[in-house]
mmCIF file of C-alpha atoms and ligand atoms in Angstrom:
data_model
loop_
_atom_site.group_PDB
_atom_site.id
_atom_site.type_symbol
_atom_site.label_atom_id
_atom_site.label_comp_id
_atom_site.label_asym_id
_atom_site.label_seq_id
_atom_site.Cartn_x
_atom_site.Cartn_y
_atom_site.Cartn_z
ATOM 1 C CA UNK A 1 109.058 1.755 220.231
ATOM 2 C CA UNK A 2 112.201 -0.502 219.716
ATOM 3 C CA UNK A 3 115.153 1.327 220.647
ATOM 4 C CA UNK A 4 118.725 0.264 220.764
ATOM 5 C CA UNK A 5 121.194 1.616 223.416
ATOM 6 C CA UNK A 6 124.646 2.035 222.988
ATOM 7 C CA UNK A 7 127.336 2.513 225.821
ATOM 8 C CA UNK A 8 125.715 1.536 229.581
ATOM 9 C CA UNK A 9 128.248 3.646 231.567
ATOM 10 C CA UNK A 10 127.967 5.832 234.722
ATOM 11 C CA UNK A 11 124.975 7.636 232.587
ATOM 12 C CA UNK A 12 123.837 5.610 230.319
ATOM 13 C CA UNK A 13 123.114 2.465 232.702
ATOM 14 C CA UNK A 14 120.442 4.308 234.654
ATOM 15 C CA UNK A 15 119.313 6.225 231.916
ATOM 16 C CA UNK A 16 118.235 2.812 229.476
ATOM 17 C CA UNK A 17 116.947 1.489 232.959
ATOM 18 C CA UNK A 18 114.261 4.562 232.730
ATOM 19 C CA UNK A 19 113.646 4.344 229.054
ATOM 20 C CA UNK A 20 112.647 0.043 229.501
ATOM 21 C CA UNK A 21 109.910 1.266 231.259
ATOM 22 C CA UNK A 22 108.231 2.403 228.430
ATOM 23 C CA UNK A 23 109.823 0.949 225.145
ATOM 24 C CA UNK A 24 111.442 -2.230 224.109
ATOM 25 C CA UNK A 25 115.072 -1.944 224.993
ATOM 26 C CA UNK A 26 118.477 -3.695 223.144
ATOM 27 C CA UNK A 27 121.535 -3.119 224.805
ATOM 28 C CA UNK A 28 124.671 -3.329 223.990
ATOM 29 C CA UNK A 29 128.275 -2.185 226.103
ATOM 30 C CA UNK A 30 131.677 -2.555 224.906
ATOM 31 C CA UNK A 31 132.065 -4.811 228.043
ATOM 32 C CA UNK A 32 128.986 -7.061 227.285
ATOM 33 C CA UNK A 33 128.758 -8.373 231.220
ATOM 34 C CA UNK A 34 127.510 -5.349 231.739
ATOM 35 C CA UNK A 35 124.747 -5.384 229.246
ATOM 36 C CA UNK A 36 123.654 -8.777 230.243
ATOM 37 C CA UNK A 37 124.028 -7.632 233.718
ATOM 38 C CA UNK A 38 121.420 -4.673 233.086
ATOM 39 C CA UNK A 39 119.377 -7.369 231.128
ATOM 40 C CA UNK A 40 119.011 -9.048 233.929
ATOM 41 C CA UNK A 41 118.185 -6.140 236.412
ATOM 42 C CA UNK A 42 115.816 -4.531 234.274
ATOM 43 C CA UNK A 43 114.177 -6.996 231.630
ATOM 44 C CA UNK A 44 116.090 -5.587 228.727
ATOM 45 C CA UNK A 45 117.480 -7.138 225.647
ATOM 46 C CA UNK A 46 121.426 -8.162 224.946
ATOM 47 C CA UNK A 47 121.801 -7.069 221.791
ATOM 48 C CA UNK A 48 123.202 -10.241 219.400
ATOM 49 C CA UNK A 49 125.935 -8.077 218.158
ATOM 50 C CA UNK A 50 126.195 -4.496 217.502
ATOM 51 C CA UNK A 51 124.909 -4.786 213.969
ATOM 52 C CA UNK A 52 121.906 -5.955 215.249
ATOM 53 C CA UNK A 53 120.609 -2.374 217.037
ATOM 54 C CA UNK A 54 120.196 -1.460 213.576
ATOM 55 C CA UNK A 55 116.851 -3.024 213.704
ATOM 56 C CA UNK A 56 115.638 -1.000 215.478
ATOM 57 C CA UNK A 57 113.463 2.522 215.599
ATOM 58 C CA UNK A 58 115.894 4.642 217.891
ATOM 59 C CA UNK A 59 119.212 4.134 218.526
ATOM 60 C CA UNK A 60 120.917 6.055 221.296
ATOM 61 C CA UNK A 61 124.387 6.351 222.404
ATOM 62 C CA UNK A 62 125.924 7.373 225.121
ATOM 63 C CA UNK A 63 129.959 7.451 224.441
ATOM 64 C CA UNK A 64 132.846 9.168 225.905
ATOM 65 C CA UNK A 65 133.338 11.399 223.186
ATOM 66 C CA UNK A 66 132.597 11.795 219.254
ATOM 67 C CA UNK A 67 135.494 9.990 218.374
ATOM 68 C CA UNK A 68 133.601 6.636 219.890
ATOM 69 C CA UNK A 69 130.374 7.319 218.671
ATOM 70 C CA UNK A 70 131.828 7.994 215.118
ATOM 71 C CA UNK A 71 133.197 4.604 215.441
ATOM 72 C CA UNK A 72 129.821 3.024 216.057
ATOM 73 C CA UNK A 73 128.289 4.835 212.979
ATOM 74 C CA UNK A 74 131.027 3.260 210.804
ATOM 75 C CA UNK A 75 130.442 0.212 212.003
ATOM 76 C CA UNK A 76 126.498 -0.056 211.637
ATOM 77 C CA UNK A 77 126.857 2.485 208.223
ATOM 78 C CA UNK A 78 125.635 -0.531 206.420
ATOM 79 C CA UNK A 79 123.139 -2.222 208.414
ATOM 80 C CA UNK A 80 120.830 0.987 209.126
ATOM 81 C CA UNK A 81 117.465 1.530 207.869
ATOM 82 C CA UNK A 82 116.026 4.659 206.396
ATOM 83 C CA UNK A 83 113.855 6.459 209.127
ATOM 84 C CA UNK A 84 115.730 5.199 211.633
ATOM 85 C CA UNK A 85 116.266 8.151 214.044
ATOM 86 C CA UNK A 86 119.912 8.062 216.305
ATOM 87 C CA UNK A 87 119.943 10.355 219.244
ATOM 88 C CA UNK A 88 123.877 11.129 220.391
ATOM 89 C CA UNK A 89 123.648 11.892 223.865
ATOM 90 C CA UNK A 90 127.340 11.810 224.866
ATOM 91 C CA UNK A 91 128.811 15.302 225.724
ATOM 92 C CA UNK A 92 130.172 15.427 221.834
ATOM 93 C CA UNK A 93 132.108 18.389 219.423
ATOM 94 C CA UNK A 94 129.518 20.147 217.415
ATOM 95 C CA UNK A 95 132.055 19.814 214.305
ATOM 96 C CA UNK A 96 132.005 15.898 214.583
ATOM 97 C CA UNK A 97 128.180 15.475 215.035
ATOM 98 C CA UNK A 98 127.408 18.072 211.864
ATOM 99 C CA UNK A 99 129.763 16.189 209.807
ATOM 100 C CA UNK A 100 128.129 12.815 211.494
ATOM 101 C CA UNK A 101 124.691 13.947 210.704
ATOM 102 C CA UNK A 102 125.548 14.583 207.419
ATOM 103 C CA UNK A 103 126.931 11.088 206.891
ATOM 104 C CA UNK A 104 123.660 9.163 208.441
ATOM 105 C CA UNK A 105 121.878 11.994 206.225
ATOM 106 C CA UNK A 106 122.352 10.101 203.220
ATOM 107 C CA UNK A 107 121.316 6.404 204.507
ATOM 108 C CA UNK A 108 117.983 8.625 205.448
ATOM 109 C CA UNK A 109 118.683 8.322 208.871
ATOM 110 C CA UNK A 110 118.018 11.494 210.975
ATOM 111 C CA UNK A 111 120.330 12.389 213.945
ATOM 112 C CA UNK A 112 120.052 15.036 216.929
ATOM 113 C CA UNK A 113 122.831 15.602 219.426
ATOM 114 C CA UNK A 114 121.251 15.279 222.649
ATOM 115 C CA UNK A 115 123.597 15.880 225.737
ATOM 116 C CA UNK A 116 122.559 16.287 229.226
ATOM 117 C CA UNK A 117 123.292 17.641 232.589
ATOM 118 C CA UNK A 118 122.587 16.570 236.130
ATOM 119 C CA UNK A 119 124.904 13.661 236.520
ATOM 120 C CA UNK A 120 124.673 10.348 237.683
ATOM 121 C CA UNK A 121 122.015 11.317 240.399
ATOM 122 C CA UNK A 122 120.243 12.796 237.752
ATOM 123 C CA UNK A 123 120.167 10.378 235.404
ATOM 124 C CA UNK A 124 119.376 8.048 238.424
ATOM 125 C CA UNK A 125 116.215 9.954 238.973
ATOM 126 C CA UNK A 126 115.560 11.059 235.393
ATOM 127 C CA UNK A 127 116.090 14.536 236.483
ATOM 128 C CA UNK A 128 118.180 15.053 233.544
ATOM 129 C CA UNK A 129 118.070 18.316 231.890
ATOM 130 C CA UNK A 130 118.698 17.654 228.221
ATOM 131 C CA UNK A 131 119.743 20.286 225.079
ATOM 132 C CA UNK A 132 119.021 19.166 221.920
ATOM 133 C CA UNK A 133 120.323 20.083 218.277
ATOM 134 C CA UNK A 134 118.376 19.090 215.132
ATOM 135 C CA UNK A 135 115.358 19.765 213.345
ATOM 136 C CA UNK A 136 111.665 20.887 214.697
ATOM 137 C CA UNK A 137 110.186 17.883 214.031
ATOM 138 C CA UNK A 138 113.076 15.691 215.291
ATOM 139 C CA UNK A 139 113.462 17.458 218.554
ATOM 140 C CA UNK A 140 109.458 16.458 218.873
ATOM 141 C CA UNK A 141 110.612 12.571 218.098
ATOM 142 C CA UNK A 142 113.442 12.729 220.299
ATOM 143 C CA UNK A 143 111.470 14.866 223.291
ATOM 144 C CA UNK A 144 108.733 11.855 223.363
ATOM 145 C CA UNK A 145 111.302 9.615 224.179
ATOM 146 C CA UNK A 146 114.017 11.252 226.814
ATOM 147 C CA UNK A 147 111.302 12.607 228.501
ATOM 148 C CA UNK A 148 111.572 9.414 230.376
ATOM 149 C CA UNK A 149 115.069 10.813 231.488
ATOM 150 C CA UNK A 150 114.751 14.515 231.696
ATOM 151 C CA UNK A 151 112.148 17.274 233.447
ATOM 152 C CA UNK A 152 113.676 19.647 231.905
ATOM 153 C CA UNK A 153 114.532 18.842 227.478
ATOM 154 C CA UNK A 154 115.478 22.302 225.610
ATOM 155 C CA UNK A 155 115.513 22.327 221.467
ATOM 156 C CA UNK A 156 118.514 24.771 221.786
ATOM 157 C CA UNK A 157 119.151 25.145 217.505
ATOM 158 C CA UNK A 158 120.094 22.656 214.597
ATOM 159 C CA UNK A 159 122.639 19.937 215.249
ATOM 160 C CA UNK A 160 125.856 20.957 216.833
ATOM 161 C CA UNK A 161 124.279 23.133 219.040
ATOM 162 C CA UNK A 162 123.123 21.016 221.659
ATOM 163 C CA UNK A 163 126.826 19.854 222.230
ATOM 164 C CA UNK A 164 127.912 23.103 221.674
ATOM 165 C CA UNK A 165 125.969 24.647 224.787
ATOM 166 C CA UNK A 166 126.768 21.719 226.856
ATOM 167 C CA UNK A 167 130.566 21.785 226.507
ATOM 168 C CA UNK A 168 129.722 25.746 227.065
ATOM 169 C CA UNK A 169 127.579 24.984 230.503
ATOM 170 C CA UNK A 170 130.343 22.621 231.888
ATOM 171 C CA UNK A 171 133.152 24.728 231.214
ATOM 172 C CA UNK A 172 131.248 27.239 233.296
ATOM 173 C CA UNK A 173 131.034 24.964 236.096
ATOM 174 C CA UNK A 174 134.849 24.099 235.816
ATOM 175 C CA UNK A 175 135.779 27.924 235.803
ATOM 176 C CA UNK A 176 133.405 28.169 239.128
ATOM 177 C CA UNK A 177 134.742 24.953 240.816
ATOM 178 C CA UNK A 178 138.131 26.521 240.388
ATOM 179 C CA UNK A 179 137.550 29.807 242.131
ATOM 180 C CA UNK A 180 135.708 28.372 244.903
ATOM 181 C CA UNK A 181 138.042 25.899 246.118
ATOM 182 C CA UNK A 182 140.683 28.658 245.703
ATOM 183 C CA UNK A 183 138.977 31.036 247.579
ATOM 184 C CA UNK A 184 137.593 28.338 250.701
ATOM 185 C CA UNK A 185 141.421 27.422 250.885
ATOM 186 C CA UNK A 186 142.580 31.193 251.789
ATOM 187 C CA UNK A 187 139.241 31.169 253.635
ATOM 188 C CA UNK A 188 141.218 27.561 255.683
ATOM 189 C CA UNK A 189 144.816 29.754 255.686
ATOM 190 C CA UNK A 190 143.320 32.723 257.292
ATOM 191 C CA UNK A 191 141.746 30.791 259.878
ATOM 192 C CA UNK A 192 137.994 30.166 259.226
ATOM 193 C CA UNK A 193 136.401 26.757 259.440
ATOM 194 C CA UNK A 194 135.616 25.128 256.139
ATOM 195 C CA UNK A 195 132.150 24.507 257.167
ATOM 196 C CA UNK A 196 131.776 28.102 258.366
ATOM 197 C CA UNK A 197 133.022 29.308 254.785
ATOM 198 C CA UNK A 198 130.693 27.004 252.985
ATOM 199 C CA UNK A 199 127.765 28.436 255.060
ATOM 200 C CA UNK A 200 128.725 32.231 255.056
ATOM 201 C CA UNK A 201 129.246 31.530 250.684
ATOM 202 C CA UNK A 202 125.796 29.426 250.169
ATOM 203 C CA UNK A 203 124.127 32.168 252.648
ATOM 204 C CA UNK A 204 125.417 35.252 250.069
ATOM 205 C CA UNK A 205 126.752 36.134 246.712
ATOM 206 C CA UNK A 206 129.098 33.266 245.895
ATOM 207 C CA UNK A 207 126.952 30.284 246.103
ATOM 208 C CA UNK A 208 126.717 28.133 243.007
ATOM 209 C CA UNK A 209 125.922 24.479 242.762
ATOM 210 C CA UNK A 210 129.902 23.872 243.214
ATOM 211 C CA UNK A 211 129.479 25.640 246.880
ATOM 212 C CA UNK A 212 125.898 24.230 247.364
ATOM 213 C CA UNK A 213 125.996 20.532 245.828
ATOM 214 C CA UNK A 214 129.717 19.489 244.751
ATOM 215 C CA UNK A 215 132.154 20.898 247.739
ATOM 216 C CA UNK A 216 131.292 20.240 251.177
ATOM 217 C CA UNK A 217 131.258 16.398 250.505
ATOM 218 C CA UNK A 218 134.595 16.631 249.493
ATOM 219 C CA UNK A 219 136.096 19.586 251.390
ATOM 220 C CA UNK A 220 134.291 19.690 254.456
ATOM 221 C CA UNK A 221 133.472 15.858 254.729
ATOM 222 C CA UNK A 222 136.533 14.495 252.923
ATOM 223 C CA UNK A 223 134.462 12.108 250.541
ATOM 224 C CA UNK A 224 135.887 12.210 247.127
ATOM 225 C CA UNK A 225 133.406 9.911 244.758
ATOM 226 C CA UNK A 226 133.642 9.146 241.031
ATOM 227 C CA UNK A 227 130.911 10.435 239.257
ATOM 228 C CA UNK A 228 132.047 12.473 236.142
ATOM 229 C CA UNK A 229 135.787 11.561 235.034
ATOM 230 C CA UNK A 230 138.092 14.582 235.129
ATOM 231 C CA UNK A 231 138.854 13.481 231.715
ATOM 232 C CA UNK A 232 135.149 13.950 229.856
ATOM 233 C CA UNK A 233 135.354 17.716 232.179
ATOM 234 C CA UNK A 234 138.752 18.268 230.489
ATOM 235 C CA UNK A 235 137.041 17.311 226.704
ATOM 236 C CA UNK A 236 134.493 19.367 227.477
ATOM 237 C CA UNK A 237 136.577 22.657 228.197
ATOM 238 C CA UNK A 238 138.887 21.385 225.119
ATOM 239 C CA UNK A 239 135.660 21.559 222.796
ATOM 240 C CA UNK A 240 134.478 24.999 223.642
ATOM 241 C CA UNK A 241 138.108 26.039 223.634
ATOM 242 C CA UNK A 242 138.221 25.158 219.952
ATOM 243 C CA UNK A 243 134.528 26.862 219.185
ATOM 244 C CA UNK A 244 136.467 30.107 220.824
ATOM 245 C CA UNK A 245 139.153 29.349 218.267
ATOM 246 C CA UNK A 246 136.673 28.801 215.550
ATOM 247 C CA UNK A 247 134.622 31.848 216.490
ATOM 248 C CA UNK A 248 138.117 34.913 216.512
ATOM 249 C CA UNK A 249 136.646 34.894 220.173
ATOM 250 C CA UNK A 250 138.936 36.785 222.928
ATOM 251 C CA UNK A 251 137.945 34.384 226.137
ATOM 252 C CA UNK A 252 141.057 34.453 228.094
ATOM 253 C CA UNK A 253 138.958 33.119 231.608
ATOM 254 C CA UNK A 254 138.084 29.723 228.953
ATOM 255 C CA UNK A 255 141.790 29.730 228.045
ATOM 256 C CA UNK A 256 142.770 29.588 231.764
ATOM 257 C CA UNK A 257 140.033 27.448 232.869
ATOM 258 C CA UNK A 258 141.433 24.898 230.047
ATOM 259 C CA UNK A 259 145.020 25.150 231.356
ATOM 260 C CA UNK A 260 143.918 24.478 235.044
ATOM 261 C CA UNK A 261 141.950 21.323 233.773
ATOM 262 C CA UNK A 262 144.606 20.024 231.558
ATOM 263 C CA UNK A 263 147.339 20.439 234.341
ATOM 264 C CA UNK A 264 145.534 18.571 236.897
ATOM 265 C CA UNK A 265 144.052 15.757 234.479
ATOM 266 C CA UNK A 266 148.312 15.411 233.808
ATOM 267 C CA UNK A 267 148.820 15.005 237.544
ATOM 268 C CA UNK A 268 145.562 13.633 238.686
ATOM 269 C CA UNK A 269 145.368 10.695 235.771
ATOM 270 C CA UNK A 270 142.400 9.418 233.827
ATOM 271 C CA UNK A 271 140.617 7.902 236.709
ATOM 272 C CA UNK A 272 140.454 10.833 238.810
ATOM 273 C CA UNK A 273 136.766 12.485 239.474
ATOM 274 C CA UNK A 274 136.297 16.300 238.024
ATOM 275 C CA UNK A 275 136.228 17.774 242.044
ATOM 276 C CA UNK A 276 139.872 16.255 242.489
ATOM 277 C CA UNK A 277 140.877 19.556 240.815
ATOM 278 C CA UNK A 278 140.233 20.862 244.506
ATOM 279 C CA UNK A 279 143.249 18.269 245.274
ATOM 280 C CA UNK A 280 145.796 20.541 242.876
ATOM 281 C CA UNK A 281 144.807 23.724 244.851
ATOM 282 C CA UNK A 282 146.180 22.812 248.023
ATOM 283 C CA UNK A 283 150.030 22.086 247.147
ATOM 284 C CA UNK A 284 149.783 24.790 244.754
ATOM 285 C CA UNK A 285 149.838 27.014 247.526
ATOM 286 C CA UNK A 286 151.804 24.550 250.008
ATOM 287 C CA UNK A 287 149.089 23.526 252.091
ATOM 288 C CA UNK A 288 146.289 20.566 252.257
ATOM 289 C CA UNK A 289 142.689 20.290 252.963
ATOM 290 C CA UNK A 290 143.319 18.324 255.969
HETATM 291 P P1 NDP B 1 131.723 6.224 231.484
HETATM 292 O O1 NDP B 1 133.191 6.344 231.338
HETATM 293 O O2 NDP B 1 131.131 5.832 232.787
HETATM 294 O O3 NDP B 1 131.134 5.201 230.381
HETATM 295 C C1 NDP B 1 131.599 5.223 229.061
HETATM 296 C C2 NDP B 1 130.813 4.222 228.232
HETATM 297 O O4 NDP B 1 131.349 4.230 226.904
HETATM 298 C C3 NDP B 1 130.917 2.781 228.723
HETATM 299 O O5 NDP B 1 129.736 2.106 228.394
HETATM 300 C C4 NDP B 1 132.102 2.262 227.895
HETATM 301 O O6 NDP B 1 132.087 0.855 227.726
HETATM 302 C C5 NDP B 1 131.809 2.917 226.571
HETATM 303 N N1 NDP B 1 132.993 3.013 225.732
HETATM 304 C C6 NDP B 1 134.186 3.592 226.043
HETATM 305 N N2 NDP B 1 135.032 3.505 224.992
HETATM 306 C C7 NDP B 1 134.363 2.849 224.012
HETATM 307 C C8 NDP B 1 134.705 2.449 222.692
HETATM 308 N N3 NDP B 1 135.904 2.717 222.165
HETATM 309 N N4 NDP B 1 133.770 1.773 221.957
HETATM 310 C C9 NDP B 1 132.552 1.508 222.487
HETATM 311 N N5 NDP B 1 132.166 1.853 223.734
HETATM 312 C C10 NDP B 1 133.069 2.529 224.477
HETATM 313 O O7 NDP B 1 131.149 7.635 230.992
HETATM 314 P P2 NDP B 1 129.885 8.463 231.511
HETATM 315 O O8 NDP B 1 128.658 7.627 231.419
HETATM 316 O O9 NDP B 1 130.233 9.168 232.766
HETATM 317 O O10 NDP B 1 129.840 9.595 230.368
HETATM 318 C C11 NDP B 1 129.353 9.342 229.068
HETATM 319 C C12 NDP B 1 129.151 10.685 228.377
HETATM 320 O O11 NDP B 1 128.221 11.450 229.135
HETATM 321 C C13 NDP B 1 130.434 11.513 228.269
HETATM 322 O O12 NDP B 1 130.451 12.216 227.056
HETATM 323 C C14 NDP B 1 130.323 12.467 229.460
HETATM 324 O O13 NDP B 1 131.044 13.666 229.224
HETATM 325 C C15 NDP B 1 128.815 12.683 229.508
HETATM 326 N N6 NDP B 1 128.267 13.073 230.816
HETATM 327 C C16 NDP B 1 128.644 12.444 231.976
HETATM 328 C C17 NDP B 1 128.122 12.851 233.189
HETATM 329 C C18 NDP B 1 128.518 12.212 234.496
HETATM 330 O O14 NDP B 1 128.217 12.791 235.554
HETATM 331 N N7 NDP B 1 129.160 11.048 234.514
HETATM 332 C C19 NDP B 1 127.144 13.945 233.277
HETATM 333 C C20 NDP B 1 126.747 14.484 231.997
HETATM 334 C C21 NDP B 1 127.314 14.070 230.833
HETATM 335 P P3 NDP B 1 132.806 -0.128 228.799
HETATM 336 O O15 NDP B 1 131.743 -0.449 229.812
HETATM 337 O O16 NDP B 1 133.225 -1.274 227.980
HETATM 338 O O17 NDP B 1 133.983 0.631 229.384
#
């Protein structure tokens, strides 16, 4: 299968990496040393230009948001071929990618929103779990392909829902990343050893994959890594904030959850890592991790 990727970031680099095992791969990056750097790594293609992924039988993106990928559509609108299917696996708003759909709709090209979950490890390992929105029969097309990234690949409803569950998932996560770190800092004030918290929570009731997976680096160990940019978590919380809206919904924990995110992307800055939130805890109360 020929299948062109778009957007070789944190995700998308290892994820085309798995896919070249199997299929003949274009790439192309907004920053093209980094698509002739994976060409080079892993025996895939530099695209010419990005008119020229509409050649092929797939094309996949992997963007920051909608916004990006809806830029990409405008720009190879012309060039695409009828039976061309795109996958959209950015974390994306379901309103953008129905109204997106419908646009590649009439060049005859079929589209599924396909985001996933198990970050960069996960896409490292292709143990991506992946929710996808579209038709029966282009779920099936899609599945054959991203099984090369994903154990675990859902058909959750028709487009839009597959972004709309993943904003959902995440904004879960962000609500229990929040009330973790708040409660292991009291746990610190009142005298009981981080690591002694962490064990007591992942031993009972509490544990999540925040407690199990996400906070002892950082908290106990004091390694803060990039891997998922505080500002795609905030996006995320923003989009299922405005599904709320869209639904009358009364989901004041979502509401909060959003304000916490927003505040600390303000103070934290674009380049901060989704844990940092953690960092905003500490002053808030007058105190540090240290
Ligand atoms: P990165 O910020 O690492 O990469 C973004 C990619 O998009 C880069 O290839 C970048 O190109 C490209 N890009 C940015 N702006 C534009 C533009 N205007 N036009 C064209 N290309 C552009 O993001 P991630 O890989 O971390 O995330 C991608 C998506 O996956 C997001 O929607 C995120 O929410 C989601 N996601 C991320 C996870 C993670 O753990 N990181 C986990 C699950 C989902 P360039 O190299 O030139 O900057």
């Amino acid at each position: 299968m020929k299948i062109a990727f778009i957007g070789l970031g944190a995700m998308g680099y290892p994820m085309a990496r798995h896919l070249a095992k199997e299929h003949e791969l274009t790439v192309w990056n907004r920053t093209r040393e980094k698509a002739e750097r994976h060409a080079r790594e892993h025996g895939t293609k530099v695209a010419a230009d990005l008119a020229a992924c509409a050649a092929a039988d797939v094309i996949i993106t992997i963007l920051p948001t909608s916004k990006e990928v809806d830029e990409i559509v405008d720009q190879l609108m012309p060039s695409l071929r009828r039976g061309t299917l795109w996958i959209d696996a950015t974390s994306g708003d379901p309103n953008v990618s129905r109204e997106t759909a419908g646009r590649l709709a009439g060049k005859g090209v079929p589209f599924v929103d396909a985001p996933v979950t198990g970050a960069v490890v996960g896409a490292e390992n292709a143990t991506l779990t992946i929710m996808i929105g579209g038709t029966a029969e282009d779920f099936e097309k899609a599945r054959e392909i991203l099984k090369l990234n994903g154990k675990t690949i859902i058909h959750v409803g028709p487009v839009g829902a597959g972004h709309a569950i993943k904003v959902l998932t995440n904004s879960i996560m962000g609500a229990t990343v929040w009330i973790t770190s708040e409660c292991l800092l009291l746990a610190k004030q009142y005298g009981i050893d981080i690591k002694t918290a962490l064990a007591v929570t992942n031993a009972g009731s509490g544990r999540s994959n925040a407690s199990e997976n996400l906070l002892p680096m950082r908290l106990a160990d004091h390694k803060w890594p990039l891997v998922f940019k505080l500002a795609h978590h905030d996006k995320d919380i923003r989009i299922a904030s405005t599904i709320a809206h869209q639904q009358h919904a009364s989901t004041p924990m979502l509401a909060l959850t959003q304000h916490l995110f927003t505040s600390a992307l303000n103070q934290l800055g674009d380049q901060a890592d989704y844990i940092e939130v953690a960092k905003i805890i500490a002053p808030m109360n007058g105190t540090s991790w240290d």
